[in-house]
Amino acid sequence: MFFIGSWFFTGAALVQLILAGPMTVDVRGRRMLRADWLTASTQFFGTLLFNVSTGAAIHAHVVSTERHYVWVPDSTGSVAFLISGTVAIVGLYRIGKLNKPRSRDWISTMFNFVGCVAFGASAVGAYVSESGATADALLANTGTFIGALCFFAASALYLNAAKPELQPQAA
């Protein structure tokens, strides 16, 4: 189930990356990476690692394989999520919206960041010891669930944002 879900997750991250627009922008005569593109590309990379992790989990029958091909990509992907969430907050600061907690951008960014932290906690809980025991299965599953809910909430805020405003027609 997680393996199939990981592809939808990656598909959503790819859409986010496409919608993020160009990679760079000119700022005072210098070419700079755009924070929204960097956030989206880092998060997309994290979802690809999540695909590797969930795919490997299906075939991992030995502890060393599980530790190397399941936990390492999962934890690395979670670090990528944390980086992307941090970049998003820095981007929010740079555009002057960090102090606007009622704005859609602020709320979405914070939901996204909490989701990134939840996925990080999930990776900590999913750590596989040399004996093959999972550190904290409840934390791993709860973190994944909360992270997914937060990512969904962050994106749901923008479902109607692309619709043009309806203009009253002149009589």
Coordinates of C-alpha atoms in Angstrom, one line a residue:
M1 CA 0.0 0.0 0.0
F2 CA 2.8 2.4 0.9
F3 CA 4.5 1.6 -2.4
I4 CA 1.5 2.6 -4.5
G5 CA 1.0 5.7 -2.3
S6 CA 4.6 6.7 -2.8
W7 CA 4.0 7.1 -6.6
F8 CA 1.0 9.4 -6.0
F9 CA 3.1 11.3 -3.5
T10 CA 5.9 11.6 -6.1
G11 CA 3.4 12.6 -8.8
A12 CA 2.1 15.4 -6.6
A13 CA 5.7 16.6 -5.9
L14 CA 6.4 16.5 -9.7
V15 CA 3.3 18.7 -10.3
Q16 CA 4.5 21.0 -7.6
L17 CA 7.9 21.2 -9.2
I18 CA 6.4 22.0 -12.6
L19 CA 4.1 24.7 -11.1
A20 CA 7.0 26.2 -9.3
G21 CA 8.2 27.7 -12.5
P22 CA 11.7 28.6 -13.6
M23 CA 14.7 27.6 -11.6
T24 CA 16.3 31.1 -11.5
V25 CA 15.4 34.7 -11.3
D26 CA 17.4 37.9 -11.9
V27 CA 17.9 39.9 -8.7
R28 CA 19.8 43.1 -8.9
G29 CA 21.6 41.9 -12.0
R30 CA 22.5 38.5 -10.6
R31 CA 21.0 35.1 -11.4
M32 CA 19.7 33.4 -8.3
L33 CA 17.9 30.2 -7.5
R34 CA 14.2 30.7 -6.7
A35 CA 13.2 29.5 -3.2
D36 CA 9.9 28.0 -4.4
W37 CA 11.7 26.0 -7.1
L38 CA 14.4 24.9 -4.7
T39 CA 11.8 23.8 -2.2
A40 CA 9.8 21.9 -4.8
S41 CA 12.9 20.2 -6.3
T42 CA 14.3 19.2 -2.9
Q43 CA 10.9 17.8 -1.9
F44 CA 10.6 16.0 -5.2
F45 CA 14.1 14.4 -4.6
G46 CA 12.9 13.3 -1.2
T47 CA 9.8 11.6 -2.7
L48 CA 12.0 9.7 -5.1
L49 CA 14.0 8.4 -2.2
F50 CA 10.7 7.5 -0.5
N51 CA 9.9 5.5 -3.7
V52 CA 13.2 3.6 -3.4
S53 CA 12.5 3.0 0.3
T54 CA 9.0 1.7 -0.1
G55 CA 9.9 -0.4 -3.2
A56 CA 12.9 -2.0 -1.4
A57 CA 10.7 -2.8 1.7
I58 CA 8.7 -5.2 -0.5
H59 CA 11.8 -7.2 -1.3
A60 CA 13.9 -6.8 1.8
H61 CA 14.2 -10.1 3.6
V62 CA 17.5 -9.6 5.3
V63 CA 18.2 -7.0 8.1
S64 CA 21.2 -5.6 6.3
T65 CA 19.2 -5.1 3.1
E66 CA 16.4 -3.5 5.1
R67 CA 18.8 -1.1 6.8
H68 CA 20.6 -0.1 3.7
Y69 CA 17.8 0.0 1.0
V70 CA 14.8 0.8 3.2
W71 CA 15.9 3.0 6.1
V72 CA 18.7 4.9 4.5
P73 CA 16.6 6.3 1.6
D74 CA 13.7 6.9 4.0
S75 CA 15.9 8.9 6.4
T76 CA 17.7 10.7 3.5
G77 CA 14.4 11.6 2.0
S78 CA 13.2 12.9 5.3
V79 CA 16.3 15.1 5.5
A80 CA 15.4 16.4 2.0
F81 CA 11.9 17.2 3.3
L82 CA 13.3 19.1 6.3
I83 CA 15.6 21.1 4.0
S84 CA 12.7 21.9 1.6
G85 CA 10.5 23.1 4.5
T86 CA 13.3 25.3 5.9
V87 CA 13.9 26.8 2.4
A88 CA 10.2 27.5 2.2
I89 CA 10.2 29.3 5.5
V90 CA 13.3 31.3 4.4
G91 CA 11.5 32.2 1.2
L92 CA 8.5 33.3 3.1
Y93 CA 10.7 35.6 5.2
R94 CA 12.4 37.0 2.1
I95 CA 9.0 38.0 0.6
G96 CA 7.9 39.6 3.8
K97 CA 5.2 37.1 4.7
L98 CA 6.7 35.4 7.7
N99 CA 4.9 37.8 10.0
K100 CA 1.5 37.3 8.3
P101 CA 0.0 34.2 10.0
R102 CA -3.4 34.7 8.4
S103 CA -2.1 34.5 4.8
R104 CA -2.6 31.4 2.7
D105 CA 1.1 31.3 2.0
W106 CA 2.1 31.4 5.7
I107 CA -0.5 28.7 6.7
S108 CA 0.5 26.4 3.8
T109 CA 4.2 26.8 4.5
M110 CA 3.7 26.0 8.2
F111 CA 1.5 22.9 7.4
N112 CA 4.2 21.8 5.0
F113 CA 7.0 22.3 7.5
V114 CA 5.1 20.4 10.2
G115 CA 4.6 17.6 7.7
C116 CA 8.4 17.7 7.0
V117 CA 9.1 17.4 10.7
A118 CA 6.5 14.6 11.1
F119 CA 8.2 12.7 8.3
G120 CA 11.6 13.2 10.0
A121 CA 10.1 11.8 13.2
S122 CA 8.8 8.9 11.2
A123 CA 12.3 8.1 9.9
V124 CA 13.6 8.2 13.4
G125 CA 10.9 5.7 14.5
A126 CA 11.6 3.5 11.5
Y127 CA 15.3 3.0 12.3
V128 CA 16.1 -0.7 12.0
S129 CA 18.7 -2.0 14.5
E130 CA 21.2 -4.7 13.7
S131 CA 18.9 -7.2 15.3
G132 CA 16.2 -6.2 12.9
A133 CA 13.9 -4.5 15.4
T134 CA 12.2 -1.2 14.4
A135 CA 13.0 1.6 16.9
D136 CA 9.4 2.7 17.3
A137 CA 6.8 1.4 14.8
L138 CA 4.0 3.7 16.3
L139 CA 6.2 6.8 15.8
A140 CA 7.1 5.6 12.3
N141 CA 3.4 5.1 11.3
T142 CA 2.0 8.1 13.2
G143 CA 4.7 10.4 11.7
T144 CA 4.0 9.2 8.2
F145 CA 0.2 9.7 8.7
I146 CA 0.5 13.2 10.2
G147 CA 3.1 14.2 7.6
A148 CA 0.7 13.1 4.8
L149 CA -2.2 15.0 6.4
C150 CA -0.1 18.1 6.7
F151 CA 1.1 17.9 3.1
F152 CA -2.5 17.4 2.0
A153 CA -3.7 20.4 4.0
A154 CA -0.9 22.6 2.7
S155 CA -1.8 21.8 -0.9
A156 CA -5.6 21.9 -0.3
L157 CA -5.3 25.6 0.6
Y158 CA -4.5 26.2 -3.1
L159 CA -7.2 24.1 -4.7
N160 CA -9.2 27.1 -5.8
A161 CA -6.3 29.6 -6.1
A162 CA -5.9 28.9 -9.8
K163 CA -9.5 29.7 -10.6
P164 CA -9.9 33.2 -12.1
E165 CA -12.2 35.5 -10.2
L166 CA -15.7 35.6 -11.5
Q167 CA -16.4 39.1 -13.0
P168 CA -20.0 40.3 -13.0
Q169 CA -21.2 40.8 -16.6
A170 CA -22.3 44.2 -17.7
A171 CA -26.0 44.5 -18.4

